[in-house]
mmCIF file with all atom_site columns, C-alpha atoms and ligand atoms in Angstrom:
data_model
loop_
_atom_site.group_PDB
_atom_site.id
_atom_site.type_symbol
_atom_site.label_atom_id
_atom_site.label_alt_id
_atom_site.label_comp_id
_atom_site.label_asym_id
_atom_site.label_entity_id
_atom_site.label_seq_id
_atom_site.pdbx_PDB_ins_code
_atom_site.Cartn_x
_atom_site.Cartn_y
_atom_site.Cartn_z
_atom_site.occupancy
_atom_site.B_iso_or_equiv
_atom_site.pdbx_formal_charge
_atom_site.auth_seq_id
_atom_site.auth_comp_id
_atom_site.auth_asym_id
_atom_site.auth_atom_id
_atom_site.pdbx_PDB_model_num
ATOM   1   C  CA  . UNK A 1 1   ? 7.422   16.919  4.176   1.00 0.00 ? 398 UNK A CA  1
ATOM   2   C  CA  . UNK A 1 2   ? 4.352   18.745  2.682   1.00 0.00 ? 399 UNK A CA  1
ATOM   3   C  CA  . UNK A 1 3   ? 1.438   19.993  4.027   1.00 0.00 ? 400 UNK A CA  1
ATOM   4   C  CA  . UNK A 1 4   ? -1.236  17.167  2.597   1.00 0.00 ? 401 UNK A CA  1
ATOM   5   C  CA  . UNK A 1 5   ? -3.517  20.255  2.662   1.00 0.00 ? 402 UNK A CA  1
ATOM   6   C  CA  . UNK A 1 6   ? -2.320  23.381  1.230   1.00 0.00 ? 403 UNK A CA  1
ATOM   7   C  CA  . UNK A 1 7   ? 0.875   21.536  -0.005  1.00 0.00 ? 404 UNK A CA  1
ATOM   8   C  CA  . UNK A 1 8   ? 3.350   24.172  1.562   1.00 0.00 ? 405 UNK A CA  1
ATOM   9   C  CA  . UNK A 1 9   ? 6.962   22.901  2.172   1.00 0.00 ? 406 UNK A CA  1
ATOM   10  C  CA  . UNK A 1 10  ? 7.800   23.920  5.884   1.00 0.00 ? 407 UNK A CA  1
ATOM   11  C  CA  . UNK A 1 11  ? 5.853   22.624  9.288   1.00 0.00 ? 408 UNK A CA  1
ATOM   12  C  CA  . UNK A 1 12  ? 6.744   22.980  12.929  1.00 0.00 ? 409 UNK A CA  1
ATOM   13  C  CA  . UNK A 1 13  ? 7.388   20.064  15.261  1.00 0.00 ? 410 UNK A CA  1
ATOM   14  C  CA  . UNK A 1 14  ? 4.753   20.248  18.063  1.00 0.00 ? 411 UNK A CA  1
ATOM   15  C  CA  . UNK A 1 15  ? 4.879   16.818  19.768  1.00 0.00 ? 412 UNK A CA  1
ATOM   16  C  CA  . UNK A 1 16  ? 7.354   14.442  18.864  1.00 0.00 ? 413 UNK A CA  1
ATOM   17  C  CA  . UNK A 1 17  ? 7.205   10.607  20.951  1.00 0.00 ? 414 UNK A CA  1
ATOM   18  C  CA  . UNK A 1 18  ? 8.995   7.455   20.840  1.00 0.00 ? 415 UNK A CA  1
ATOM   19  C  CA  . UNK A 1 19  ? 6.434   4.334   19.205  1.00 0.00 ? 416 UNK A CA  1
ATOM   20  C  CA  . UNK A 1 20  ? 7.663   0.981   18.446  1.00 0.00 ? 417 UNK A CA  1
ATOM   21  C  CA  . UNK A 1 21  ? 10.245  0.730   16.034  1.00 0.00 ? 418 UNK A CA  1
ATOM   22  C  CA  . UNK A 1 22  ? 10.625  4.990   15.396  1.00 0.00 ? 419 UNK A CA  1
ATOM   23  C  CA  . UNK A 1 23  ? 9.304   8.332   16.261  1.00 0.00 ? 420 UNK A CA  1
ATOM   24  C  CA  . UNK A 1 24  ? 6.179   9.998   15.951  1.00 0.00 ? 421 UNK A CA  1
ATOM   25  C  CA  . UNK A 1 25  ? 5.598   13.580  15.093  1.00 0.00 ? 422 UNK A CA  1
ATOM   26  C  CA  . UNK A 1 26  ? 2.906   15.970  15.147  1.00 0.00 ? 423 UNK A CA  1
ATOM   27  C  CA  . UNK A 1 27  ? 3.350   18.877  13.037  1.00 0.00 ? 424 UNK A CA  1
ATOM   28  C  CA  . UNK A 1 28  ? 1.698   21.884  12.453  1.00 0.00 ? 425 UNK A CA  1
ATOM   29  C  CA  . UNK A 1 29  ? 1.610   23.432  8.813   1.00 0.00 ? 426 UNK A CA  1
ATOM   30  C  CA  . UNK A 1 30  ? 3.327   26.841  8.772   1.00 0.00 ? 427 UNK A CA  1
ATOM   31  C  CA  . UNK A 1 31  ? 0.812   28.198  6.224   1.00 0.00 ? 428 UNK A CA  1
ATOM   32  C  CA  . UNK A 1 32  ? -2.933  26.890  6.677   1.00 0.00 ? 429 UNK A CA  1
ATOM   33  C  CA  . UNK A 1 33  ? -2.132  25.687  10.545  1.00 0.00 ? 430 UNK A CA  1
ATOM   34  C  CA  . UNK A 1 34  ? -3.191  22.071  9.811   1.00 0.00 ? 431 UNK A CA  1
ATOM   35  C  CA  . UNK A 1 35  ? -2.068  19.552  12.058  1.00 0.00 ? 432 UNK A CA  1
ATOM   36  C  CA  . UNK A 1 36  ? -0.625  16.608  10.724  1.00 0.00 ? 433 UNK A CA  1
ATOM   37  C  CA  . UNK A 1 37  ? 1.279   13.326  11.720  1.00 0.00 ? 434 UNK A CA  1
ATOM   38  C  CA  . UNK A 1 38  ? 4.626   11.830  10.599  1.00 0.00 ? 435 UNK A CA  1
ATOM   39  C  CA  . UNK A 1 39  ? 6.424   8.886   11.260  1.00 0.00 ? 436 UNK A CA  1
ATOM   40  C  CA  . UNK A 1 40  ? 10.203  8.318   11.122  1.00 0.00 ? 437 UNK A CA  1
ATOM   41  C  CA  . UNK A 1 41  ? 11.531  4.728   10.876  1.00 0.00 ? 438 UNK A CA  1
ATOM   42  C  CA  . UNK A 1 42  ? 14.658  3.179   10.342  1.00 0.00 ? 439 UNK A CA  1
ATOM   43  C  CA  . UNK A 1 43  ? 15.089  1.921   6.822   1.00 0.00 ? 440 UNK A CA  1
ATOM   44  C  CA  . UNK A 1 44  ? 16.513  -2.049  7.383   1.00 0.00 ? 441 UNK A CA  1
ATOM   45  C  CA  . UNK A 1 45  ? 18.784  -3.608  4.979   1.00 0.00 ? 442 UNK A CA  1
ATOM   46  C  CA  . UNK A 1 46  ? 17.232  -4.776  1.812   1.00 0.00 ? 443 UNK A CA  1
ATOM   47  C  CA  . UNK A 1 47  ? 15.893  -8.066  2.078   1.00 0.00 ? 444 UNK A CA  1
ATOM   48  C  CA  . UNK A 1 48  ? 14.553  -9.891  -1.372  1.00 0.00 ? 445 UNK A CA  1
ATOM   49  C  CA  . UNK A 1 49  ? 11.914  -12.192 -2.187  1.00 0.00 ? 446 UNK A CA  1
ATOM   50  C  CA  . UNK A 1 50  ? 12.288  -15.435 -4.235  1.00 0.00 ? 447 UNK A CA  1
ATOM   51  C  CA  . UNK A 1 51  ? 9.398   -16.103 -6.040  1.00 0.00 ? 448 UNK A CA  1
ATOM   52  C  CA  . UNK A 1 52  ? 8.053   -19.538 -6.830  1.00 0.00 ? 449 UNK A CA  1
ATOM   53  C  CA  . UNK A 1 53  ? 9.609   -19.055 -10.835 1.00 0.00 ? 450 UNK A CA  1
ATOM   54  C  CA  . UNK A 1 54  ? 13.083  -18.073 -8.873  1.00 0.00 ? 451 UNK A CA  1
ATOM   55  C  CA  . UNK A 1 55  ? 12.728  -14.566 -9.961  1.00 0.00 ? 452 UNK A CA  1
ATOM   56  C  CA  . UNK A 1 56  ? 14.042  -12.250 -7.083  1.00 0.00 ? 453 UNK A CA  1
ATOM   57  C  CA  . UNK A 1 57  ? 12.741  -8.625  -6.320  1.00 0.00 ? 454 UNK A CA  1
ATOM   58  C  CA  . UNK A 1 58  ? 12.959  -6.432  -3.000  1.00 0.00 ? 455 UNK A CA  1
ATOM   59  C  CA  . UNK A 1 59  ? 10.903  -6.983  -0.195  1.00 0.00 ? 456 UNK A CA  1
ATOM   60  C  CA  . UNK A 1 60  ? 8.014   -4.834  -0.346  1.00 0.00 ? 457 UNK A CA  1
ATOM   61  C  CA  . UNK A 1 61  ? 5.368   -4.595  2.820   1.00 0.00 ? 458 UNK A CA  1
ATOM   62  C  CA  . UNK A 1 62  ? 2.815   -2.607  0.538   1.00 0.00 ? 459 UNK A CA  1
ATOM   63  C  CA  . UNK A 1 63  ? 2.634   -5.929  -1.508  1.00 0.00 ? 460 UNK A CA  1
ATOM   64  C  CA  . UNK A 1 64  ? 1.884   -7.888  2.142   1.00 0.00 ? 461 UNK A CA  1
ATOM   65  C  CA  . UNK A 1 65  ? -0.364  -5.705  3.386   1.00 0.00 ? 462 UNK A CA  1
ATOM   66  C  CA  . UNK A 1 66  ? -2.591  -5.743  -0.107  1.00 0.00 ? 463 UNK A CA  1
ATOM   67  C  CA  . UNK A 1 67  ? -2.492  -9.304  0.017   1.00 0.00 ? 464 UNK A CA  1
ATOM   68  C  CA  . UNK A 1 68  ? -3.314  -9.809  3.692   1.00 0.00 ? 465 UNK A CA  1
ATOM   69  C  CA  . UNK A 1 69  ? -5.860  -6.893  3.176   1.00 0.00 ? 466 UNK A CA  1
ATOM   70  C  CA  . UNK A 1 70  ? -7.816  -8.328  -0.116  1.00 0.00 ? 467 UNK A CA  1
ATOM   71  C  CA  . UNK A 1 71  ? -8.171  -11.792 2.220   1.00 0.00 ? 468 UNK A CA  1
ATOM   72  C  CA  . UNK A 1 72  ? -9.726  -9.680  5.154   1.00 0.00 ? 469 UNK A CA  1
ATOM   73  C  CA  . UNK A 1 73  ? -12.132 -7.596  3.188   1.00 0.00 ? 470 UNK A CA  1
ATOM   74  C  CA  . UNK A 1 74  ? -15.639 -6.925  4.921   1.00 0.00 ? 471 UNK A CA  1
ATOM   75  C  CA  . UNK A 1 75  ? -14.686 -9.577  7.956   1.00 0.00 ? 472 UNK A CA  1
ATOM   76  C  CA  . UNK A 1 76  ? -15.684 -8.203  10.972  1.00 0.00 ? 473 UNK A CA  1
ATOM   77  C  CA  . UNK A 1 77  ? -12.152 -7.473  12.476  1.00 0.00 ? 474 UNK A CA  1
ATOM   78  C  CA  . UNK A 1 78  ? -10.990 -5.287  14.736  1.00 0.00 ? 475 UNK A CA  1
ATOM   79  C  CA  . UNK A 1 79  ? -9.381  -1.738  13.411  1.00 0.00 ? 476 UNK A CA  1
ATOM   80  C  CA  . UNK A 1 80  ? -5.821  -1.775  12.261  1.00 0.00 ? 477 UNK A CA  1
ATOM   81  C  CA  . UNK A 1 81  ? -5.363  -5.570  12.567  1.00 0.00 ? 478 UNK A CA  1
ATOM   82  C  CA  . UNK A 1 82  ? -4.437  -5.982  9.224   1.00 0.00 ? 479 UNK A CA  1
ATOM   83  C  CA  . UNK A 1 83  ? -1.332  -3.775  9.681   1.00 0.00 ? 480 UNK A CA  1
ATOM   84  C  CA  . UNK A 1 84  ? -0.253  -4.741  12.933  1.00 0.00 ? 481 UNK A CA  1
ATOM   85  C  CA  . UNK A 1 85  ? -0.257  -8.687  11.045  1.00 0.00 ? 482 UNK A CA  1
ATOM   86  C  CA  . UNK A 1 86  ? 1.809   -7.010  8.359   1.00 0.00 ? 483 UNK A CA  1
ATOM   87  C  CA  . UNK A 1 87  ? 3.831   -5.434  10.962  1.00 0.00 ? 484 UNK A CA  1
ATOM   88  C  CA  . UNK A 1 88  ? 4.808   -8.392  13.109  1.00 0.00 ? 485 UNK A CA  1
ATOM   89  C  CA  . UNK A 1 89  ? 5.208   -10.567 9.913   1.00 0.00 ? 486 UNK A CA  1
ATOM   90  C  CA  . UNK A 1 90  ? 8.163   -7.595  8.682   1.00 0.00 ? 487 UNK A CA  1
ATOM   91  C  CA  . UNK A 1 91  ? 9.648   -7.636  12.422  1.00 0.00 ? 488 UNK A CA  1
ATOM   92  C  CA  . UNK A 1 92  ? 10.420  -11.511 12.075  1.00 0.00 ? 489 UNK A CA  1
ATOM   93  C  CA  . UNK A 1 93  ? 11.542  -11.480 8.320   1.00 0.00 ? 490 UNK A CA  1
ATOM   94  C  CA  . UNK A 1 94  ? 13.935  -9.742  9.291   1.00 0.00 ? 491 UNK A CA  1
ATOM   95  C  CA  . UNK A 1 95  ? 14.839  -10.693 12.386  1.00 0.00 ? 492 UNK A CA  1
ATOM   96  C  CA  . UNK A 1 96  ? 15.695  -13.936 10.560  1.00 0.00 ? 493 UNK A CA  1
ATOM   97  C  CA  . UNK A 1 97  ? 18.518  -11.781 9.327   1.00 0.00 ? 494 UNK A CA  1
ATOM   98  C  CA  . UNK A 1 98  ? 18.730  -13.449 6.034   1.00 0.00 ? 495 UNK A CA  1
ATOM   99  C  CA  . UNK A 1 99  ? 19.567  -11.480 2.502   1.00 0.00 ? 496 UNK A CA  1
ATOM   100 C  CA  . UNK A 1 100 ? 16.609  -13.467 0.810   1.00 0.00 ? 497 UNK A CA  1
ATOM   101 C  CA  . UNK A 1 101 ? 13.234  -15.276 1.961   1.00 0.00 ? 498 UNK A CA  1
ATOM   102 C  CA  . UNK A 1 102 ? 11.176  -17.127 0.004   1.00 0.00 ? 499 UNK A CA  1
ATOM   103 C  CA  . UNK A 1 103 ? 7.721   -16.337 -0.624  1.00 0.00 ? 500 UNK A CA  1
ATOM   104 C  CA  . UNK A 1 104 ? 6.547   -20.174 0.497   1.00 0.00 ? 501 UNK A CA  1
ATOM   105 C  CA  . UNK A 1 105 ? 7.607   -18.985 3.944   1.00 0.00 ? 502 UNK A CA  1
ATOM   106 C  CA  . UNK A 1 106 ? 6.292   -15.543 3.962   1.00 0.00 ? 503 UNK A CA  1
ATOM   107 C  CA  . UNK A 1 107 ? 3.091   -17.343 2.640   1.00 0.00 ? 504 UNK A CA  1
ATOM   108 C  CA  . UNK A 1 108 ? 3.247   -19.962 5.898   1.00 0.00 ? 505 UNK A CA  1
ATOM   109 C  CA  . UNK A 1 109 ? 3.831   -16.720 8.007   1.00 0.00 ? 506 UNK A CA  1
ATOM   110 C  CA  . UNK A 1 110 ? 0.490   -15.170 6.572   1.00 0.00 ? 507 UNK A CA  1
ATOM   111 C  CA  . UNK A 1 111 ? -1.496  -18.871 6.907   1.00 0.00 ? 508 UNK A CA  1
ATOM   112 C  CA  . UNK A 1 112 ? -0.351  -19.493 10.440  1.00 0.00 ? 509 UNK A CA  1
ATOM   113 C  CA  . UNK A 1 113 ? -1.923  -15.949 12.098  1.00 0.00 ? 510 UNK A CA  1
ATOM   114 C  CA  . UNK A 1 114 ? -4.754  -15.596 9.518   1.00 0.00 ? 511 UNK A CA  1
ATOM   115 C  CA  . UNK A 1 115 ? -5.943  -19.687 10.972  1.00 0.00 ? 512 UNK A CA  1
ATOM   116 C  CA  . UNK A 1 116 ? -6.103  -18.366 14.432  1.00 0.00 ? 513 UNK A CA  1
ATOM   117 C  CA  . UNK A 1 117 ? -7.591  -15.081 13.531  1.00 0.00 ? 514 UNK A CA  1
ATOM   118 C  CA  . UNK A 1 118 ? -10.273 -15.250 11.538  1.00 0.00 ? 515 UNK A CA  1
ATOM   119 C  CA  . UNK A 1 119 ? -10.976 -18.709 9.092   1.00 0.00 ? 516 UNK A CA  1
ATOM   120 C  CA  . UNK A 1 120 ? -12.807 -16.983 6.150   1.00 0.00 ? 517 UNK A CA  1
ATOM   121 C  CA  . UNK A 1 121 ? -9.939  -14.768 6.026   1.00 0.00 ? 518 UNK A CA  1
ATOM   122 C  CA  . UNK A 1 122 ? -7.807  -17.927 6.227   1.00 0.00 ? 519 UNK A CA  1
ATOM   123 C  CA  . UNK A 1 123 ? -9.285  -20.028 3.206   1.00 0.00 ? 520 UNK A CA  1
ATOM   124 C  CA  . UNK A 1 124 ? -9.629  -16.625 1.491   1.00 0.00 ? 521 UNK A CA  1
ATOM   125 C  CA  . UNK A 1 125 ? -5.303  -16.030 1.468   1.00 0.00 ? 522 UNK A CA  1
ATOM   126 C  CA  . UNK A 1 126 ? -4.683  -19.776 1.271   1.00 0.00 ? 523 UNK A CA  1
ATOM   127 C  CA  . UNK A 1 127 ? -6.837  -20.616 -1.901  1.00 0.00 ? 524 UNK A CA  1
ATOM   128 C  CA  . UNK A 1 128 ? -5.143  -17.952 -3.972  1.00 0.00 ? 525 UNK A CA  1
ATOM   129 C  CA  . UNK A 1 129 ? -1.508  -18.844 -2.267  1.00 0.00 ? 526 UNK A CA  1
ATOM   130 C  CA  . UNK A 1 130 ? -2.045  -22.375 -2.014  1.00 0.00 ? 527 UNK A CA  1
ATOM   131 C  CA  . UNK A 1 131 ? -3.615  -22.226 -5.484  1.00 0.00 ? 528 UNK A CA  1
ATOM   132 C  CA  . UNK A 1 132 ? -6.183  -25.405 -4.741  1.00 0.00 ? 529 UNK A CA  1
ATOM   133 C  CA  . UNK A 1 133 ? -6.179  -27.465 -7.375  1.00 0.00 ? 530 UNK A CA  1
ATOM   134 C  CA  . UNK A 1 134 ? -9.556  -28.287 -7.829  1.00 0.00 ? 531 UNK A CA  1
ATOM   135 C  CA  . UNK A 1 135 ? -12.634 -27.771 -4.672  1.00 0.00 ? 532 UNK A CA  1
ATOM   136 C  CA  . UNK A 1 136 ? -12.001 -31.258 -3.068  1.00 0.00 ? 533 UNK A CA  1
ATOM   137 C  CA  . UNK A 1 137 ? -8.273  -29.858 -2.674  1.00 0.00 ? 534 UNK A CA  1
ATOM   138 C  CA  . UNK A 1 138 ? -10.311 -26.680 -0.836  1.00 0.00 ? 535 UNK A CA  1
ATOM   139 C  CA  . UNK A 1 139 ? -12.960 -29.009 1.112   1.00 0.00 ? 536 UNK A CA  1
ATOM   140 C  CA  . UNK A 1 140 ? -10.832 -31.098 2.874   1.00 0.00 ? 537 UNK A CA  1
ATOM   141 C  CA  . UNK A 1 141 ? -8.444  -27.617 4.160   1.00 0.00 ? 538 UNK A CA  1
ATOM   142 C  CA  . UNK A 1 142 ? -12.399 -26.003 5.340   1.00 0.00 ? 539 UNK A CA  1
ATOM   143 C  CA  . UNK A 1 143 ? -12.687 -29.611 6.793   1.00 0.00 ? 540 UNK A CA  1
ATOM   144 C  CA  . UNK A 1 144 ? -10.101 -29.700 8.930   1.00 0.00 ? 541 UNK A CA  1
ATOM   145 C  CA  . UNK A 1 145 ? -11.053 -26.289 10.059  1.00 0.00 ? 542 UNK A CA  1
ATOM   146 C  CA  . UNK A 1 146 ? -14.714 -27.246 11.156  1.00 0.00 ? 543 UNK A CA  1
ATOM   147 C  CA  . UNK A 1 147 ? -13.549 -30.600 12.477  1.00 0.00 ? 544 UNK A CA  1
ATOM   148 C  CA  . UNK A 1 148 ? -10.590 -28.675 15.152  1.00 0.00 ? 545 UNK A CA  1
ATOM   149 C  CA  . UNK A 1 149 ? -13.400 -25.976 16.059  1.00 0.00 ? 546 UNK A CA  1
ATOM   150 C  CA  . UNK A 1 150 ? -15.936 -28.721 16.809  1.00 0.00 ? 547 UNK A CA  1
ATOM   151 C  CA  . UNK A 1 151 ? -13.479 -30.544 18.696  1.00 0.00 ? 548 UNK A CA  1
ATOM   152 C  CA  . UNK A 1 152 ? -12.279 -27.399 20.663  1.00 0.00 ? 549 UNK A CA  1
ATOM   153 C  CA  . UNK A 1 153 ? -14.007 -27.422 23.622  1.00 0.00 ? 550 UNK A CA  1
ATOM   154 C  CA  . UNK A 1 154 ? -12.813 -24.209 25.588  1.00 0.00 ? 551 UNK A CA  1
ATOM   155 C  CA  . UNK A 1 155 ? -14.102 -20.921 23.985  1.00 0.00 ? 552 UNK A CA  1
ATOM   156 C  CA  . UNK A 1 156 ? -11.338 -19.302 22.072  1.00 0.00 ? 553 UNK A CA  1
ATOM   157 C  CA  . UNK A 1 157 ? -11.312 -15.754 20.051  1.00 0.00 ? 554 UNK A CA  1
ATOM   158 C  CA  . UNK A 1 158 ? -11.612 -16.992 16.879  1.00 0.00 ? 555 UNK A CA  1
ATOM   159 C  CA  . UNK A 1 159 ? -14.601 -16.016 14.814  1.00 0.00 ? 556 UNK A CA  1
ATOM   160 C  CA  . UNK A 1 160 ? -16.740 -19.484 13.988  1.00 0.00 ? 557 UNK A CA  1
ATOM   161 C  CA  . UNK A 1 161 ? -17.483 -20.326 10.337  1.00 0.00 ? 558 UNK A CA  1
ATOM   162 C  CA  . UNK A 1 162 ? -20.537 -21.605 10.919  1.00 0.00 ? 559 UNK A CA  1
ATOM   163 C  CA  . UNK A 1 163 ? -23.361 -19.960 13.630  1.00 0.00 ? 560 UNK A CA  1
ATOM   164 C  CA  . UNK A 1 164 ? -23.163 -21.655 17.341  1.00 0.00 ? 561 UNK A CA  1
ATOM   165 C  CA  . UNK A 1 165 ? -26.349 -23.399 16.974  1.00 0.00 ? 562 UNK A CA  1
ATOM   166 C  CA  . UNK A 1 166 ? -24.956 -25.240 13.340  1.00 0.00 ? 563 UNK A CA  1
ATOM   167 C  CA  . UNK A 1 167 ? -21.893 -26.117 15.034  1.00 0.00 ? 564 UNK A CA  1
ATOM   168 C  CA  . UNK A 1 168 ? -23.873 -27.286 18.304  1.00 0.00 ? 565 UNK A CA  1
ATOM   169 C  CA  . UNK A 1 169 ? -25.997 -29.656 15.790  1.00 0.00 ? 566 UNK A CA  1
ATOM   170 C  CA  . UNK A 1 170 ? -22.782 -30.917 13.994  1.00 0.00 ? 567 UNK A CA  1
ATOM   171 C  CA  . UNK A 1 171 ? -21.395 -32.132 17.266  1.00 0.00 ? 568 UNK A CA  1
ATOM   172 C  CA  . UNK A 1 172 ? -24.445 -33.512 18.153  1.00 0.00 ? 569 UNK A CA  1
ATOM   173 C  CA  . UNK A 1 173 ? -24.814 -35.350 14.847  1.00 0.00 ? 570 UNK A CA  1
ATOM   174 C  CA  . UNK A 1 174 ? -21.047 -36.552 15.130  1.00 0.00 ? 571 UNK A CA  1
ATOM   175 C  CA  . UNK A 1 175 ? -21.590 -38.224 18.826  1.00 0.00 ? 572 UNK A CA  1
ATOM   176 C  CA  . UNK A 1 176 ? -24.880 -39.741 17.110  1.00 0.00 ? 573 UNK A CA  1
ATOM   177 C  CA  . UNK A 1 177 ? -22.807 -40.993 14.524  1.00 0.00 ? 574 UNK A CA  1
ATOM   178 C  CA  . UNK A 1 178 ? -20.104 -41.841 16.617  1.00 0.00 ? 575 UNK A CA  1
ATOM   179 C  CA  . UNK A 1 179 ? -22.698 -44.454 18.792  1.00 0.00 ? 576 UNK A CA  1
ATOM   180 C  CA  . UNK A 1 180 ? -24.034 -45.989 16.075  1.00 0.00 ? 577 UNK A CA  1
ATOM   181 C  CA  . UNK A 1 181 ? -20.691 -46.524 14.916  1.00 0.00 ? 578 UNK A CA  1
ATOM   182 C  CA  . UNK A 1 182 ? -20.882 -44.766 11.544  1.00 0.00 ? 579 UNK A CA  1
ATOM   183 C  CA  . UNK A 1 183 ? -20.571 -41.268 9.801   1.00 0.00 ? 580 UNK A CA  1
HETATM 184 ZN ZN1 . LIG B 2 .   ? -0.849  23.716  5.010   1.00 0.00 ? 494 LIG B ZN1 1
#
């Protein structure tokens, strides 16, 4: 491993722990003295990926994260979530402990903890996955997302799509609705 600042070819090992799935290691250039961190994994067995025109290629997490990445951009997430959903996606593909997944179920992986965590990010991942055919296809999805927050009535995590007070009005409007027996 090279120094990422001087480039020079040999470091010592100053702390070395046990994370997750490998080991962590700080090292300390033997050159310029800068300190730097490496990670040692296991490599798992190749898995593949079918893709929707049956093509196959290796599994590749760089391609996940980018994906789950581009549909997060600018929301107002917390710090490393992005990898830790890439990570935890990984973990059960292959814990299935299958030779090849397809990418409709990686995709429902992806759907099912982007809905809970954040629902721009959601719509976001699922309108280029789910390729909506036209915006009705993409209204009724954002539908059914306002219409389960407005019905939730416990506070949850999950970031609103629309301010408090809109969604206050909305439920207002629906029980108004609702009594005069129309929509
Ligand atoms: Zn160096």
């Amino acid at each position: 491993m090279n120094c990422p600042y001087c480039g020079f070819q040999d470091s010592k090992v100053i702390d070395s722990r046990e994370v997750n799935d490998g080991i962590r290691r700080r090292r300390q250039c033997l050159s310029c003295g800068s300190r730097f961190t490496t990670y040692e994994r296991l490599q798992p067995a190749s898995l593949f990926v079918i893709k929707k025109d049956e093509r196959r290629e290796e599994f590749n997490r760089d391609k996940l994260l980018t994906g789950i990445r581009k549909a997060c951009e600018k929301r107002p997430l917390p710090i490393g979530i992005v990898e830790k959903l890439a990570d935890d996606i990984e973990t059960e593909l292959y814990r299935l402990g299958k030779a090849e997944i397809s990418t409709t179920i990686i995709g429902d992986m992806v759907m099912e903890r982007l809905k809970s965590l954040d629902h721009i990010a959601y719509i976001r991942f699922a309108s280029v996955y789910r390729e909506f055919a036209d915006i009705t296809a993409l209204k009724q999805e954002i539908d059914t997302l306002v219409g389960s927050e407005v019905s939730a009535s416990l506070p949850t995590s999950q970031l609103p799509l629309l301010p408090d007070d809109k969604l206050r009005g909305l439920a207002r409007s629906r029980r108004r609705g609702q009594k005069r027996g129309k929509h």
